CSV table of C-alpha atoms and ligand atoms in Angstrom, one decimal:
chain,number,residue,atom,x,y,z
A,1,UNK,CA,0.0,0.0,0.0
A,2,UNK,CA,3.1,2.3,0.1
A,3,UNK,CA,3.5,1.8,-3.5
A,4,UNK,CA,1.3,3.9,-5.8
A,5,UNK,CA,-0.1,2.8,-9.2
A,6,UNK,CA,1.8,-0.2,-10.8
A,7,UNK,CA,-1.2,-2.5,-10.6
A,8,UNK,CA,0.2,-4.9,-13.2
A,9,UNK,CA,3.7,-5.4,-11.7
A,10,UNK,CA,2.1,-5.7,-8.2
A,11,UNK,CA,-0.1,-8.5,-9.5
A,12,UNK,CA,2.9,-10.3,-10.9
A,13,UNK,CA,4.9,-9.8,-7.6
A,14,UNK,CA,1.9,-11.3,-5.7
A,15,UNK,CA,2.4,-14.5,-7.6
A,16,UNK,CA,6.1,-14.4,-6.7
A,17,UNK,CA,5.3,-13.9,-3.1
A,18,UNK,CA,3.3,-17.2,-3.3
A,19,UNK,CA,6.2,-18.9,-5.0
A,20,UNK,CA,8.6,-17.8,-2.3
A,21,UNK,CA,6.3,-18.6,0.6
A,22,UNK,CA,5.0,-21.9,-0.7
A,23,UNK,CA,7.3,-23.3,-3.3
A,24,UNK,CA,5.7,-26.7,-2.6
A,25,UNK,CA,2.6,-25.5,-4.5
A,26,UNK,CA,4.6,-25.4,-7.7
A,27,UNK,CA,6.1,-28.8,-7.1
A,28,UNK,CA,2.6,-30.2,-6.4
A,29,UNK,CA,1.7,-29.0,-9.9
A,30,UNK,CA,4.7,-30.3,-11.5
A,31,UNK,CA,6.3,-27.0,-12.2
A,32,UNK,CA,9.3,-25.2,-10.7
A,33,UNK,CA,9.1,-21.9,-8.9
A,34,UNK,CA,10.6,-18.9,-10.8
A,35,UNK,CA,14.2,-18.1,-9.9
A,36,UNK,CA,14.8,-14.8,-11.5
A,37,UNK,CA,12.8,-11.8,-12.7
A,38,UNK,CA,13.9,-8.6,-14.4
A,39,UNK,CA,12.1,-5.3,-13.5
A,40,UNK,CA,12.7,-2.8,-16.2
A,41,UNK,CA,11.7,0.8,-16.7
A,42,UNK,CA,12.8,4.3,-16.2
A,43,UNK,CA,14.8,5.3,-13.1
A,44,UNK,CA,12.8,6.2,-10.0
A,45,UNK,CA,9.6,4.3,-10.9
A,46,UNK,CA,9.6,1.9,-7.9
A,47,UNK,CA,11.7,-1.2,-8.9
A,48,UNK,CA,13.6,-1.1,-5.7
A,49,UNK,CA,10.4,-0.5,-3.7
A,50,UNK,CA,8.8,-3.4,-5.3
A,51,UNK,CA,11.7,-5.8,-4.6
A,52,UNK,CA,11.8,-4.8,-1.0
A,53,UNK,CA,8.1,-5.3,-0.7
A,54,UNK,CA,8.4,-8.8,-2.3
A,55,UNK,CA,11.0,-9.7,0.4
A,56,UNK,CA,9.0,-8.2,3.2
A,57,UNK,CA,5.7,-9.7,2.2
A,58,UNK,CA,7.1,-13.2,1.8
A,59,UNK,CA,9.3,-13.0,5.0
A,60,UNK,CA,12.5,-13.3,3.0
A,61,UNK,CA,15.8,-11.7,3.8
A,62,UNK,CA,16.6,-8.9,1.4
A,63,UNK,CA,20.1,-8.5,-0.2
A,64,UNK,CA,20.9,-5.5,-2.3
A,65,UNK,CA,23.7,-5.6,-4.7
A,66,UNK,CA,24.5,-2.4,-6.6
A,67,UNK,CA,26.2,-3.8,-9.6
A,68,UNK,CA,27.4,-0.5,-10.9
A,69,UNK,CA,29.3,0.1,-7.6
A,70,UNK,CA,30.6,-3.4,-7.5
A,71,UNK,CA,31.9,-3.5,-11.1
A,72,UNK,CA,33.5,0.0,-10.9
A,73,UNK,CA,35.2,-0.7,-7.6
A,74,UNK,CA,36.1,-4.4,-7.9
A,75,UNK,CA,36.6,-4.7,-11.6
A,76,UNK,CA,38.2,-8.0,-12.4
A,77,UNK,CA,37.7,-9.2,-8.8
A,78,UNK,CA,34.0,-8.8,-9.0
A,79,UNK,CA,33.6,-12.5,-9.9
A,80,UNK,CA,34.8,-13.6,-6.5
A,81,UNK,CA,32.6,-11.2,-4.8
A,82,UNK,CA,29.6,-12.5,-6.8
A,83,UNK,CA,30.6,-16.0,-5.6
A,84,UNK,CA,30.7,-14.9,-2.0
A,85,UNK,CA,27.5,-13.0,-2.2
A,86,UNK,CA,25.6,-16.0,-3.6
A,87,UNK,CA,27.0,-18.4,-1.0
A,88,UNK,CA,25.8,-15.9,1.8
A,89,UNK,CA,22.4,-15.7,0.0
A,90,UNK,CA,22.1,-19.5,-0.1
A,91,UNK,CA,23.0,-19.9,3.4
A,92,UNK,CA,20.3,-17.5,4.6
A,93,UNK,CA,17.2,-19.6,3.7
A,94,UNK,CA,14.4,-17.7,2.1
A,95,UNK,CA,15.9,-14.7,0.4
A,96,UNK,CA,15.5,-12.1,-2.3
A,97,UNK,CA,18.8,-11.0,-4.0
A,98,UNK,CA,18.2,-7.7,-5.7
A,99,UNK,CA,20.7,-7.2,-8.6
A,100,UNK,CA,20.4,-3.5,-9.1
A,101,UNK,CA,21.4,-2.2,-12.5
A,102,UNK,CA,22.0,-5.5,-14.2
A,103,UNK,CA,23.1,-3.5,-17.4
A,104,UNK,CA,26.3,-2.7,-15.5
A,105,UNK,CA,27.4,-6.2,-16.5
A,106,UNK,CA,27.0,-5.6,-20.2
A,107,UNK,CA,30.2,-6.1,-22.1
A,108,UNK,CA,30.3,-2.8,-23.9
A,109,UNK,CA,29.9,-1.0,-20.6
A,110,UNK,CA,32.3,-3.0,-18.5
A,111,UNK,CA,35.9,-2.1,-19.3
A,112,UNK,CA,37.1,-0.2,-22.4
A,113,UNK,CA,40.6,-1.7,-23.0
A,114,UNK,CA,40.7,-4.7,-25.3
A,115,UNK,CA,42.3,-7.2,-22.8
A,116,UNK,CA,39.7,-6.2,-20.2
A,117,UNK,CA,36.8,-7.4,-22.5
A,118,UNK,CA,37.7,-11.0,-21.7
A,119,UNK,CA,37.6,-10.1,-18.0
A,120,UNK,CA,34.1,-8.7,-18.6
A,121,UNK,CA,32.9,-11.9,-20.4
A,122,UNK,CA,34.2,-13.9,-17.5
A,123,UNK,CA,32.2,-11.7,-15.1
A,124,UNK,CA,29.0,-12.3,-17.0
A,125,UNK,CA,29.8,-16.0,-17.0
A,126,UNK,CA,30.4,-16.1,-13.2
A,127,UNK,CA,27.1,-14.4,-12.7
A,128,UNK,CA,25.4,-16.8,-15.1
A,129,UNK,CA,26.9,-19.8,-13.3
A,130,UNK,CA,25.8,-18.5,-10.0
A,131,UNK,CA,22.3,-18.2,-11.3
A,132,UNK,CA,22.4,-21.7,-12.6
A,133,UNK,CA,23.7,-23.0,-9.2
A,134,UNK,CA,20.8,-21.7,-7.3
A,135,UNK,CA,19.1,-24.8,-6.1
A,136,UNK,CA,15.5,-25.8,-7.2
A,137,UNK,CA,13.9,-25.5,-3.7
A,138,UNK,CA,12.5,-22.1,-4.6
A,139,UNK,CA,14.1,-20.5,-1.5
A,140,UNK,CA,16.1,-17.9,-3.2
A,141,UNK,CA,14.8,-15.5,-5.8
A,142,UNK,CA,16.9,-13.1,-7.8
A,143,UNK,CA,15.3,-9.8,-8.8
A,144,UNK,CA,17.3,-7.8,-11.2
A,145,UNK,CA,16.5,-4.2,-12.3
A,146,UNK,CA,17.5,-2.1,-15.2
A,147,UNK,CA,16.5,1.1,-17.0
A,148,UNK,CA,18.4,-0.1,-20.1
A,149,UNK,CA,16.8,-3.4,-21.1
A,150,UNK,CA,18.6,-3.2,-24.4
A,151,UNK,CA,22.0,-3.4,-22.7
A,152,UNK,CA,21.4,-6.6,-20.8
A,153,UNK,CA,23.7,-9.5,-21.7
A,154,UNK,CA,21.6,-12.2,-23.3
A,155,UNK,CA,23.4,-14.8,-21.3
A,156,UNK,CA,21.9,-13.6,-18.1
A,157,UNK,CA,18.3,-13.8,-19.4
A,158,UNK,CA,18.3,-17.2,-20.8
A,159,UNK,CA,15.5,-19.6,-19.6
A,160,UNK,CA,16.2,-20.9,-16.1
A,161,UNK,CA,18.1,-17.7,-15.3
A,162,UNK,CA,16.5,-14.3,-15.1
A,163,UNK,CA,13.7,-15.3,-17.4
A,164,UNK,CA,10.7,-13.2,-16.5
A,165,UNK,CA,10.4,-9.6,-17.5
A,166,UNK,CA,8.1,-7.1,-15.7
A,167,UNK,CA,7.7,-3.6,-17.0
A,168,UNK,CA,7.7,-0.9,-14.3
A,169,UNK,CA,6.6,2.2,-16.2
A,170,UNK,CA,6.1,5.8,-15.4
A,171,UNK,CA,2.8,6.6,-13.6
A,172,UNK,CA,-0.3,7.9,-15.4
A,173,UNK,CA,-2.2,10.9,-14.0
A,174,UNK,CA,-4.3,9.0,-11.6
A,175,UNK,CA,-1.3,7.1,-10.4
A,176,UNK,CA,0.6,10.3,-9.9
A,177,UNK,CA,-2.1,11.6,-7.6
A,178,UNK,CA,-2.0,8.4,-5.6
A,179,UNK,CA,1.8,8.7,-5.1
A,180,UNK,CA,1.5,12.3,-4.1
A,181,UNK,CA,-1.1,11.1,-1.5
A,182,UNK,CA,1.1,8.4,-0.3
A,183,UNK,CA,4.1,10.6,0.3
A,184,UNK,CA,2.0,13.3,1.9
A,185,UNK,CA,0.5,10.9,4.2
A,186,UNK,CA,4.0,9.6,5.2
A,187,UNK,CA,5.2,13.1,6.1
A,188,UNK,CA,2.1,13.6,8.1
A,189,UNK,CA,2.6,10.4,9.9
A,190,UNK,CA,6.1,11.4,10.7
A,191,UNK,CA,5.2,14.8,11.9
A,192,UNK,CA,2.1,13.5,13.8
A,193,UNK,CA,-0.1,16.3,12.3
A,194,UNK,CA,-1.8,17.5,9.3
A,195,UNK,CA,0.5,19.2,6.9
A,196,UNK,CA,-1.1,19.5,3.6
A,197,UNK,CA,-4.3,21.2,2.2
A,198,UNK,CA,-6.5,19.2,-0.1
A,199,UNK,CA,-4.7,19.4,-3.4
A,200,UNK,CA,-6.4,19.8,-6.8
A,201,UNK,CA,-4.2,17.3,-8.4
A,202,UNK,CA,-5.7,17.5,-11.8
A,203,UNK,CA,-4.6,21.1,-12.2
A,204,UNK,CA,-1.0,20.4,-11.6
A,205,UNK,CA,-0.4,16.8,-12.7
A,206,UNK,CA,-1.5,17.3,-16.4
A,207,UNK,CA,1.4,19.9,-16.6
A,208,UNK,CA,3.9,17.3,-15.3
A,209,UNK,CA,5.0,14.9,-18.0
A,210,UNK,CA,7.5,12.2,-17.5
A,211,UNK,CA,7.2,12.5,-13.7
A,212,UNK,CA,8.5,9.4,-11.7
A,213,UNK,CA,7.6,8.4,-8.3
A,214,UNK,CA,11.0,9.5,-7.2
A,215,UNK,CA,10.3,13.0,-8.6
A,216,UNK,CA,7.1,13.2,-6.7
A,217,UNK,CA,8.8,12.2,-3.4
A,218,UNK,CA,11.3,14.8,-4.2
A,219,UNK,CA,8.7,17.5,-4.8
A,220,UNK,CA,7.1,16.9,-1.4
A,221,UNK,CA,10.5,16.7,0.3
A,222,UNK,CA,11.5,20.2,-1.2
A,223,UNK,CA,8.2,21.7,-0.3
A,224,UNK,CA,8.6,20.6,3.3
A,225,UNK,CA,12.3,21.7,3.4
A,226,UNK,CA,11.0,25.2,2.3
A,227,UNK,CA,8.6,25.2,5.2
A,228,UNK,CA,11.6,24.3,7.6
A,229,UNK,CA,13.6,27.1,6.1
A,230,UNK,CA,10.8,29.6,6.5
A,231,UNK,CA,10.1,28.6,10.0
A,232,UNK,CA,13.8,28.5,10.9
A,233,UNK,CA,14.3,32.1,9.6
A,234,UNK,CA,11.3,33.3,11.5
A,235,UNK,CA,9.2,34.0,8.4
A,236,UNK,CA,6.4,31.5,9.3
B,301,ADP,P1,14.0,2.6,-9.0
B,301,ADP,O1,14.5,1.4,-8.3
B,301,ADP,O2,12.9,2.2,-10.0
B,301,ADP,O3,15.0,3.5,-9.6
B,301,ADP,P2,13.0,3.3,-6.4
B,301,ADP,O4,12.1,2.2,-6.1
B,301,ADP,O5,14.4,3.3,-5.9
B,301,ADP,O6,13.2,3.5,-8.0
B,301,ADP,O7,12.2,4.6,-6.0
B,301,ADP,C1,12.9,5.7,-5.5
B,301,ADP,C2,11.9,6.5,-4.6
B,301,ADP,O8,10.8,7.1,-5.3
B,301,ADP,C3,11.3,5.6,-3.6
B,301,ADP,O9,12.0,5.4,-2.3
B,301,ADP,C4,9.9,6.3,-3.3
B,301,ADP,O10,10.1,7.2,-2.3
B,301,ADP,C5,9.7,6.9,-4.6
B,301,ADP,N1,8.8,6.2,-5.5
B,301,ADP,C6,9.1,5.6,-6.7
B,301,ADP,N2,8.0,5.0,-7.2
B,301,ADP,C7,7.0,5.1,-6.3
B,301,ADP,C8,5.7,4.6,-6.4
B,301,ADP,N3,5.2,3.9,-7.4
B,301,ADP,N4,5.0,4.8,-5.3
B,301,ADP,C9,5.4,5.5,-4.2
B,301,ADP,N5,6.7,6.0,-4.2
B,301,ADP,C10,7.5,5.8,-5.2
């Protein structure tokens, strides 16, 4: 309920909650629980929020791996780090491993020098092997995210690996209003008092194109900071 809009992705995630909580249901019907999904869409649309909600709602431990940071800092050593992360994930029972910015593993983005491309290829292979090595108990689920689906290495999204794609798009007008309300209500809950007047969303939202949930959260944050500034300087 903290996530506005996104009815279709939420519905898909509900199925995944089932799979994580009761993988035996899949086995009873002779099918395997999904292991990996890819959430794709513009930045700030709620992909991280959805992944965390999946973990929370299914009582799973949440691991967040920011691949961009890993790859830029660890470079050639990233493979060993992946290995270690996967073994920690597997040792933790029911868990969600969030692979943030999976496109960071695409060969053309990895390392520029020629000799390093081989290292990049090895990195993709290590990730793919680790995905293959997840056991079939349905305890561990990998959720990857990207805002560049075109740059995902095909080896990572083969059947049996990260093989379900869920689009997480920018909110429509009604959804924007819902996200505004969610963030206003959160601020009011933190402050323990009413802070906002009833807003005529229609009047402002139609003027806001390409607005993400993160942008809306930022608008609320800035508005409140302005209030803090005014009160702090004795103007309110
Ligand atoms: P992404 O992972 O897609 O880049 P995030 O899930 O990290 O985006 O969203 C960043 C922030 O933007 C969230 O912490 C939240 O405050 C806000 N946000 C984004 N989408 C939504 C949404 N659908 N409903 C409510 N808040 C949202």
